[in-house]
PDB file of C-alpha atoms in Angstrom:
ATOM      1  CA  MET A   1       2.671   6.786 -11.713  1.00  0.00           C
ATOM      2  CA  SER A   2       2.855   3.541 -13.195  1.00  0.00           C
ATOM      3  CA  PRO A   3       0.759   0.549 -11.911  1.00  0.00           C
ATOM      4  CA  SER A   4       4.247  -1.229 -10.924  1.00  0.00           C
ATOM      5  CA  ALA A   5       4.803   1.923  -8.681  1.00  0.00           C
ATOM      6  CA  ARG A   6       1.240   1.764  -7.299  1.00  0.00           C
ATOM      7  CA  LEU A   7       2.283  -2.249  -6.479  1.00  0.00           C
ATOM      8  CA  LEU A   8       5.239  -1.009  -4.615  1.00  0.00           C
ATOM      9  CA  ALA A   9       3.530   1.583  -2.999  1.00  0.00           C
ATOM     10  CA  VAL A  10       1.076  -1.125  -1.547  1.00  0.00           C
ATOM     11  CA  THR A  11       4.157  -3.347  -0.483  1.00  0.00           C
ATOM     12  CA  LEU A  12       6.576  -0.844   0.942  1.00  0.00           C
ATOM     13  CA  VAL A  13       4.392   2.153   1.630  1.00  0.00           C
ATOM     14  CA  PRO A  14       5.354   4.456  -0.206  1.00  0.00           C
ATOM     15  CA  GLY A  15       8.290   2.386  -1.554  1.00  0.00           C
ATOM     16  CA  LEU A  16       9.638   3.232  -5.210  1.00  0.00           C
ATOM     17  CA  LEU A  17       7.971   6.255  -6.898  1.00  0.00           C
ATOM     18  CA  ALA A  18       8.056   6.547 -10.485  1.00  0.00           C
ATOM     19  CA  ALA A  19       7.324   9.382 -13.132  1.00  0.00           C
ATOM     20  CA  ALA A  20       3.875   9.137 -14.861  1.00  0.00           C
ATOM     21  CA  PRO A  21       5.015   8.409 -18.414  1.00  0.00           C
ATOM     22  CA  PRO A  22       2.852   9.371 -21.617  1.00  0.00           C
ATOM     23  CA  ALA A  23       0.438   6.522 -22.009  1.00  0.00           C
ATOM     24  CA  TYR A  24       0.801   4.586 -25.123  1.00  0.00           C
ATOM     25  CA  ALA A  25      -1.722   2.083 -26.099  1.00  0.00           C
ATOM     26  CA  GLY A  26      -0.709  -1.497 -25.991  1.00  0.00           C
ATOM     27  CA  SER A  27       2.279  -0.789 -23.636  1.00  0.00           C
ATOM     28  CA  CYS A  28       2.745  -3.594 -21.138  1.00  0.00           C
ATOM     29  CA  GLY A  29       5.197  -4.150 -18.220  1.00  0.00           C
ATOM     30  CA  GLY A  30       5.206  -5.451 -14.935  1.00  0.00           C
ATOM     31  CA  ALA A  31       7.580  -6.292 -11.591  1.00  0.00           C
ATOM     32  CA  LEU A  32       8.564  -9.179  -9.726  1.00  0.00           C
ATOM     33  CA  GLY A  33      10.284  -9.133  -6.273  1.00  0.00           C
ATOM     34  CA  VAL A  34      10.759 -10.168  -2.921  1.00  0.00           C
ATOM     35  CA  SER A  35      10.498  -8.008   0.570  1.00  0.00           C
ATOM     36  CA  SER A  36      11.932  -9.104   3.948  1.00  0.00           C
ATOM     37  CA  GLU A  37       8.441  -8.351   5.306  1.00  0.00           C
ATOM     38  CA  ASN A  38       5.077  -7.164   3.566  1.00  0.00           C
ATOM     39  CA  ILE A  39       3.961  -3.869   5.366  1.00  0.00           C
ATOM     40  CA  TYR A  40       0.740  -2.431   3.981  1.00  0.00           C
ATOM     41  CA  ARG A  41       0.227   1.354   5.151  1.00  0.00           C
ATOM     42  CA  GLY A  42       2.083   0.629   8.285  1.00  0.00           C
ATOM     43  CA  ILE A  43       0.569  -2.733   9.197  1.00  0.00           C
ATOM     44  CA  THR A  44       2.512  -6.039   8.581  1.00  0.00           C
ATOM     45  CA  GLN A  45       0.688  -8.518   6.419  1.00  0.00           C
ATOM     46  CA  SER A  46       3.290 -11.315   6.864  1.00  0.00           C
ATOM     47  CA  GLU A  47       3.916 -11.574  10.773  1.00  0.00           C
ATOM     48  CA  GLY A  48       7.527 -10.465  10.208  1.00  0.00           C
ATOM     49  CA  ARG A  49       8.089 -12.973   7.343  1.00  0.00           C
ATOM     50  CA  ALA A  50       9.468 -12.461   3.737  1.00  0.00           C
ATOM     51  CA  SER A  51       6.870 -11.887   0.984  1.00  0.00           C
ATOM     52  CA  ALA A  52       6.998 -12.114  -2.500  1.00  0.00           C
ATOM     53  CA  PHE A  53       5.068 -10.075  -4.991  1.00  0.00           C
ATOM     54  CA  GLY A  54       4.451  -9.481  -8.576  1.00  0.00           C
ATOM     55  CA  ASP A  55       2.495  -7.225 -11.291  1.00  0.00           C
ATOM     56  CA  VAL A  56       1.702  -7.255 -14.948  1.00  0.00           C
ATOM     57  CA  HIS A  57      -0.161  -4.399 -16.358  1.00  0.00           C
ATOM     58  CA  CYS A  58      -0.996  -3.099 -19.851  1.00  0.00           C
ATOM     59  CA  ARG A  59      -1.961   0.535 -21.013  1.00  0.00           C
ATOM     60  CA  PHE A  60      -4.813   0.990 -23.459  1.00  0.00           C
ATOM     61  CA  ALA A  61      -6.902   3.790 -25.059  1.00  0.00           C
ATOM     62  CA  GLN A  62      -4.084   6.257 -24.467  1.00  0.00           C
ATOM     63  CA  SER A  63      -5.014   7.101 -20.807  1.00  0.00           C
ATOM     64  CA  TRP A  64      -6.168   3.980 -19.420  1.00  0.00           C
ATOM     65  CA  ALA A  65      -4.259   1.039 -17.432  1.00  0.00           C
ATOM     66  CA  ALA A  66      -5.402  -2.189 -16.105  1.00  0.00           C
ATOM     67  CA  GLY A  67      -3.174  -4.950 -14.109  1.00  0.00           C
ATOM     68  CA  ILE A  68      -3.228  -8.117 -11.952  1.00  0.00           C
ATOM     69  CA  GLY A  69      -0.618  -8.154  -9.022  1.00  0.00           C
ATOM     70  CA  ALA A  70      -0.120 -10.629  -6.213  1.00  0.00           C
ATOM     71  CA  ASN A  71       1.692 -10.832  -2.868  1.00  0.00           C
ATOM     72  CA  THR A  72       1.933 -13.463  -0.155  1.00  0.00           C
ATOM     73  CA  PHE A  73       0.827 -12.690   3.022  1.00  0.00           C
ATOM     74  CA  ARG A  74       0.184 -14.552   6.385  1.00  0.00           C
ATOM     75  CA  ALA A  75      -3.091 -14.045   8.469  1.00  0.00           C
ATOM     76  CA  PRO A  76      -2.724 -13.231  12.033  1.00  0.00           C
ATOM     77  CA  TRP A  77      -4.132 -16.632  13.225  1.00  0.00           C
ATOM     78  CA  GLY A  78      -1.307 -18.164  11.116  1.00  0.00           C
ATOM     79  CA  ARG A  79      -2.727 -19.261   7.715  1.00  0.00           C
ATOM     80  CA  SER A  80      -0.214 -18.261   4.881  1.00  0.00           C
ATOM     81  CA  ASP A  81      -2.000 -17.193   1.782  1.00  0.00           C
ATOM     82  CA  THR A  82      -1.809 -15.145  -1.526  1.00  0.00           C
ATOM     83  CA  GLN A  83      -3.691 -11.886  -2.153  1.00  0.00           C
ATOM     84  CA  LEU A  84      -4.482 -10.906  -5.634  1.00  0.00           C
ATOM     85  CA  THR A  85      -5.096  -7.373  -6.823  1.00  0.00           C
ATOM     86  CA  PHE A  86      -7.195  -6.584  -9.893  1.00  0.00           C
ATOM     87  CA  TYR A  87      -6.983  -2.930 -10.991  1.00  0.00           C
ATOM     88  CA  LEU A  88      -8.213  -0.281 -13.290  1.00  0.00           C
ATOM     89  CA  ASP A  89      -6.401   3.450 -13.637  1.00  0.00           C
ATOM     90  CA  ARG A  90      -7.322   6.394 -15.501  1.00  0.00           C
ATOM     91  CA  HIS A  91      -4.420   8.706 -15.962  1.00  0.00           C
ATOM     92  CA  TRP A  92      -4.055  12.331 -16.940  1.00  0.00           C
ATOM     93  CA  ARG A  93      -0.960  14.200 -17.985  1.00  0.00           C
ATOM     94  CA  LEU A  94      -1.777  17.718 -16.626  1.00  0.00           C
ATOM     95  CA  ASP A  95       1.452  19.347 -17.879  1.00  0.00           C
ATOM     96  CA  ASP A  96       5.093  18.679 -18.346  1.00  0.00           C
ATOM     97  CA  ASP A  97       5.433  18.561 -14.530  1.00  0.00           C
ATOM     98  CA  TRP A  98       2.133  17.588 -13.197  1.00  0.00           C
ATOM     99  CA  SER A  99       0.092  14.136 -13.635  1.00  0.00           C
ATOM    100  CA  ALA A 100      -2.795  12.763 -11.908  1.00  0.00           C
ATOM    101  CA  LYS A 101      -4.985   9.545 -11.668  1.00  0.00           C
ATOM    102  CA  LEU A 102      -8.231   7.759 -10.475  1.00  0.00           C
ATOM    103  CA  GLY A 103      -8.137   4.247  -9.771  1.00  0.00           C
ATOM    104  CA  VAL A 104     -10.333   1.282  -8.542  1.00  0.00           C
ATOM    105  CA  ILE A 105      -8.613  -2.021  -6.741  1.00  0.00           C
ATOM    106  CA  HIS A 106     -10.173  -5.213  -5.613  1.00  0.00           C
ATOM    107  CA  TYR A 107      -8.261  -7.288  -3.225  1.00  0.00           C
ATOM    108  CA  GLU A 108      -8.952 -11.044  -3.344  1.00  0.00           C
ATOM    109  CA  PRO A 109      -7.239 -13.709  -1.226  1.00  0.00           C
ATOM    110  CA  LEU A 110      -6.999 -17.251  -2.552  1.00  0.00           C
ATOM    111  CA  HIS A 111      -8.200 -19.147   0.709  1.00  0.00           C
ATOM    112  CA  ALA A 112     -12.011 -18.346   1.530  1.00  0.00           C
ATOM    113  CA  GLN A 113     -11.037 -18.400   5.155  1.00  0.00           C
ATOM    114  CA  ASN A 114      -9.052 -15.333   4.885  1.00  0.00           C
ATOM    115  CA  ARG A 115     -11.742 -13.557   2.952  1.00  0.00           C
ATOM    116  CA  ALA A 116     -13.012 -11.582   6.259  1.00  0.00           C
ATOM    117  CA  GLY A 117      -9.973  -9.492   6.666  1.00  0.00           C
ATOM    118  CA  PHE A 118      -8.583  -9.424   3.221  1.00  0.00           C
ATOM    119  CA  GLN A 119     -11.143  -9.222   0.838  1.00  0.00           C
ATOM    120  CA  TYR A 120     -12.236  -5.754   0.071  1.00  0.00           C
ATOM    121  CA  ASP A 121     -12.123  -2.883  -2.586  1.00  0.00           C
ATOM    122  CA  GLU A 122     -10.322   0.394  -2.680  1.00  0.00           C
ATOM    123  CA  LEU A 123     -11.173   3.760  -4.714  1.00  0.00           C
ATOM    124  CA  ASN A 124      -8.026   6.082  -4.940  1.00  0.00           C
ATOM    125  CA  ALA A 125      -6.815   9.392  -6.457  1.00  0.00           C
ATOM    126  CA  ALA A 126      -3.630  10.707  -6.893  1.00  0.00           C
ATOM    127  CA  ILE A 127      -1.341  13.732  -8.015  1.00  0.00           C
ATOM    128  CA  GLY A 128       2.138  13.554  -8.632  1.00  0.00           C
ATOM    129  CA  TRP A 129       5.056  16.247  -9.637  1.00  0.00           C
ATOM    130  CA  ARG A 130       7.961  15.197 -11.792  1.00  0.00           C
ATOM    131  CA  GLY A 131       8.081  11.609 -10.617  1.00  0.00           C
ATOM    132  CA  ARG A 132       9.770  12.948  -7.312  1.00  0.00           C
ATOM    133  CA  TRP A 133       6.145  13.963  -5.120  1.00  0.00           C
ATOM    134  CA  LEU A 134       3.285  12.095  -4.951  1.00  0.00           C
ATOM    135  CA  THR A 135      -0.103  12.340  -2.723  1.00  0.00           C
ATOM    136  CA  THR A 136      -2.739   9.736  -2.467  1.00  0.00           C
ATOM    137  CA  ALA A 137      -6.303   9.619  -0.898  1.00  0.00           C
ATOM    138  CA  ALA A 138      -7.735   5.901  -0.970  1.00  0.00           C
ATOM    139  CA  TRP A 139     -11.119   4.800   0.482  1.00  0.00           C
ATOM    140  CA  SER A 140     -12.106   1.419   1.219  1.00  0.00           C
ATOM    141  CA  PRO A 141     -15.939   1.195   2.342  1.00  0.00           C
ATOM    142  CA  ARG A 142     -15.647  -2.205   4.032  1.00  0.00           C
ATOM    143  CA  VAL A 143     -12.271  -3.933   5.420  1.00  0.00           C
ATOM    144  CA  GLY A 144     -12.205  -6.487   8.174  1.00  0.00           C
ATOM    145  CA  ASN A 145     -10.172  -5.822  11.175  1.00  0.00           C
ATOM    146  CA  ALA A 146      -8.006  -8.766  10.486  1.00  0.00           C
ATOM    147  CA  TYR A 147      -6.035  -6.081   8.370  1.00  0.00           C
ATOM    148  CA  VAL A 148      -4.848  -4.550  11.771  1.00  0.00           C
ATOM    149  CA  GLY A 149      -4.200  -7.723  13.557  1.00  0.00           C
ATOM    150  CA  THR A 150      -7.633  -8.569  15.209  1.00  0.00           C
ATOM    151  CA  PRO A 151     -10.287 -10.843  13.664  1.00  0.00           C
ATOM    152  CA  ALA A 152     -13.275  -9.341  15.068  1.00  0.00           C
ATOM    153  CA  GLY A 153     -15.534  -6.475  13.032  1.00  0.00           C
ATOM    154  CA  TYR A 154     -15.240  -4.321  10.037  1.00  0.00           C
ATOM    155  CA  ASN A 155     -14.466  -0.763   9.069  1.00  0.00           C
ATOM    156  CA  GLY A 156     -14.441   1.858   6.258  1.00  0.00           C
ATOM    157  CA  TRP A 157     -10.905   3.227   6.029  1.00  0.00           C
ATOM    158  CA  LEU A 158      -9.754   6.457   4.633  1.00  0.00           C
ATOM    159  CA  ARG A 159      -5.819   6.784   4.063  1.00  0.00           C
ATOM    160  CA  ILE A 160      -3.795   9.853   3.151  1.00  0.00           C
ATOM    161  CA  GLU A 161      -0.310   9.328   1.974  1.00  0.00           C
ATOM    162  CA  THR A 162       2.534  11.653   0.667  1.00  0.00           C
ATOM    163  CA  ALA A 163       5.915  10.509  -0.493  1.00  0.00           C
ATOM    164  CA  TRP A 164       9.039  12.406  -1.780  1.00  0.00           C
ATOM    165  CA  ARG A 165      11.697  10.719  -3.797  1.00  0.00           C
ATOM    166  CA  GLN A 166      15.085  12.564  -3.707  1.00  0.00           C
ATOM    167  CA  PRO A 167      17.616  11.610  -6.423  1.00  0.00           C
ATOM    168  CA  LEU A 168      21.368  11.117  -5.237  1.00  0.00           C
ATOM    169  CA  GLY A 169      22.732  10.884  -8.681  1.00  0.00           C
ATOM    170  CA  SER A 170      21.555   8.547 -11.528  1.00  0.00           C
ATOM    171  CA  ARG A 171      21.362   5.239  -9.621  1.00  0.00           C
ATOM    172  CA  VAL A 172      20.703   6.210  -6.018  1.00  0.00           C
ATOM    173  CA  SER A 173      17.656   7.825  -4.517  1.00  0.00           C
ATOM    174  CA  VAL A 174      16.161   8.400  -1.069  1.00  0.00           C
ATOM    175  CA  ASP A 175      12.210   8.100  -0.497  1.00  0.00           C
ATOM    176  CA  ALA A 176      10.659   9.543   2.507  1.00  0.00           C
ATOM    177  CA  GLY A 177       6.781   9.322   3.110  1.00  0.00           C
ATOM    178  CA  LEU A 178       4.054   9.543   5.568  1.00  0.00           C
ATOM    179  CA  GLY A 179       0.527   8.231   5.981  1.00  0.00           C
ATOM    180  CA  TYR A 180      -2.555   8.791   7.888  1.00  0.00           C
ATOM    181  CA  ALA A 181      -5.256   6.169   8.260  1.00  0.00           C
ATOM    182  CA  HIS A 182      -8.901   6.931   9.792  1.00  0.00           C
ATOM    183  CA  PRO A 183     -11.649   4.403  10.140  1.00  0.00           C
ATOM    184  CA  SER A 184     -14.924   5.002   9.792  1.00  0.00           C
ATOM    185  CA  ALA A 185     -15.932   3.372  13.388  1.00  0.00           C
ATOM    186  CA  THR A 186     -13.933   2.098  16.278  1.00  0.00           C
ATOM    187  CA  PRO A 187     -12.115   0.089  17.084  1.00  0.00           C
ATOM    188  CA  PRO A 188      -9.456   0.735  16.241  1.00  0.00           C
ATOM    189  CA  HIS A 189      -8.829   4.429  16.237  1.00  0.00           C
ATOM    190  CA  ASP A 190      -6.790   6.504  13.790  1.00  0.00           C
ATOM    191  CA  TYR A 191      -3.109   5.788  13.317  1.00  0.00           C
ATOM    192  CA  ARG A 192       0.023   7.061  11.513  1.00  0.00           C
ATOM    193  CA  TYR A 193       2.900   5.501   9.637  1.00  0.00           C
ATOM    194  CA  ALA A 194       6.063   6.764   8.008  1.00  0.00           C
ATOM    195  CA  ASN A 195       9.108   5.407   6.217  1.00  0.00           C
ATOM    196  CA  LEU A 196      12.470   6.281   5.008  1.00  0.00           C
ATOM    197  CA  ALA A 197      14.349   4.300   2.165  1.00  0.00           C
ATOM    198  CA  LEU A 198      17.374   4.282   0.359  1.00  0.00           C
ATOM    199  CA  ASN A 199      17.085   2.711  -3.437  1.00  0.00           C
ATOM    200  CA  VAL A 200      19.744   1.527  -5.666  1.00  0.00           C
ATOM    201  CA  ALA A 201      19.207   1.066  -9.172  1.00  0.00           C
ATOM    202  CA  ILE A 202      21.057  -1.801 -11.099  1.00  0.00           C
ATOM    203  CA  GLY A 203      19.788  -2.172 -14.642  1.00  0.00           C
ATOM    204  CA  ASP A 204      16.141  -3.097 -14.449  1.00  0.00           C
ATOM    205  CA  ALA A 205      16.516  -4.216 -10.772  1.00  0.00           C
ATOM    206  CA  TYR A 206      16.091  -2.132  -7.652  1.00  0.00           C
ATOM    207  CA  LEU A 207      17.464  -2.810  -4.206  1.00  0.00           C
ATOM    208  CA  SER A 208      15.885  -0.846  -1.193  1.00  0.00           C
ATOM    209  CA  LEU A 209      16.356  -0.597   2.451  1.00  0.00           C
ATOM    210  CA  GLY A 210      14.048   1.299   4.426  1.00  0.00           C
ATOM    211  CA  ARG A 211      12.937   1.772   8.092  1.00  0.00           C
ATOM    212  CA  VAL A 212       9.103   2.057   8.637  1.00  0.00           C
ATOM    213  CA  TRP A 213       7.651   3.487  11.634  1.00  0.00           C
ATOM    214  CA  THR A 214       3.972   2.928  12.753  1.00  0.00           C
ATOM    215  CA  SER A 215       2.134   4.694  15.568  1.00  0.00           C
ATOM    216  CA  SER A 216       0.255   2.834  18.314  1.00  0.00           C
ATOM    217  CA  LEU A 217      -3.174   1.206  17.813  1.00  0.00           C
ATOM    218  CA  TYR A 218      -5.719   1.802  20.244  1.00  0.00           C
ATOM    219  CA  PHE A 219      -8.744  -0.521  20.543  1.00  0.00           C
ATOM    220  CA  ARG A 220     -11.840   0.187  22.661  1.00  0.00           C
ATOM    221  CA  TYR A 221     -15.020  -2.122  22.702  1.00  0.00           C
ATOM    222  CA  SER A 222     -17.938  -0.214  24.173  1.00  0.00           C
ATOM    223  CA  GLU A 223     -20.237  -3.079  23.944  1.00  0.00           C
ATOM    224  CA  PHE A 224     -18.637  -4.682  27.010  1.00  0.00           C
ATOM    225  CA  ASN A 225     -19.102  -3.315  30.862  1.00  0.00           C
ATOM    226  CA  PRO A 226     -16.895  -2.243  31.539  1.00  0.00           C
ATOM    227  CA  PRO A 227     -15.396  -1.358  28.093  1.00  0.00           C
ATOM    228  CA  PHE A 228     -12.634  -3.482  26.869  1.00  0.00           C
ATOM    229  CA  GLU A 229      -9.651  -1.472  26.051  1.00  0.00           C
ATOM    230  CA  PHE A 230      -6.364  -2.551  24.679  1.00  0.00           C
ATOM    231  CA  THR A 231      -3.262  -0.936  22.831  1.00  0.00           C
ATOM    232  CA  PHE A 232      -0.675  -2.407  20.127  1.00  0.00           C
ATOM    233  CA  ALA A 233       2.660  -0.486  20.827  1.00  0.00           C
ATOM    234  CA  PRO A 234       4.361   1.754  18.256  1.00  0.00           C
ATOM    235  CA  LYS A 235       6.644  -0.254  16.025  1.00  0.00           C
ATOM    236  CA  GLN A 236       9.889   0.506  13.815  1.00  0.00           C
ATOM    237  CA  ARG A 237      11.139  -2.228  11.365  1.00  0.00           C
ATOM    238  CA  TRP A 238      13.639  -2.341   8.727  1.00  0.00           C
ATOM    239  CA  VAL A 239      12.460  -3.526   5.683  1.00  0.00           C
ATOM    240  CA  GLY A 240      14.664  -4.755   2.419  1.00  0.00           C
ATOM    241  CA  SER A 241      13.431  -5.510  -1.086  1.00  0.00           C
ATOM    242  CA  VAL A 242      14.712  -6.710  -4.255  1.00  0.00           C
ATOM    243  CA  VAL A 243      12.650  -5.809  -7.421  1.00  0.00           C
ATOM    244  CA  TRP A 244      13.120  -6.417 -11.194  1.00  0.00           C
ATOM    245  CA  MET A 245      11.029  -4.171 -13.211  1.00  0.00           C
ATOM    246  CA  PHE A 246       9.943  -5.260 -16.996  1.00  0.00           C
TER     247      PHE A 246
END
């Protein structure tokens, strides 16, 4: 599970999977790409617009990796911005088939007015099998609800995701993923998301076309009398991306 694969998982959810190669100190790499929409764990972060993203990372001390990523987003109130990610991962090769990792990520928007919804931290753990199956659990203790499209309030979020990659020859593969998001308080309530994507490798470039499904989002504000309730309808979207790995 390379850091570049982690970046793509953030972007496309779960996006392109990769095997966890042996960690060699001083090994560096990254990715540059553009997606037709920035969808983060089932929720649009670009209001239906295209998004660019990138990542640079290095491995060190045999089992550690650190990196910096960036992706463009658009806040619900219409302000475009860039969100930086700073991450540190500890990897384990369990045997020839299984690998695992623990990681921390800090998300930081460039513009101060977007920090209420897009500045937060995450602790995550993942286990993978042969670079084809990956399951991740991630916990963020305090995330602004701008992440789900409303500027009011904060929540902790637990997210559990699992994804499978099925090769169809040496250059073509299919990804299928499921995700579940649980907030520490309401609003909003739990929601679910899924994707199915076709990937084509052309040298160091990857083309991906996928369909993303997101369940309805239910909000209930009990402090009002009567309580104020509303629901965002389920969504289905096509997402295409081009990524260059280096």
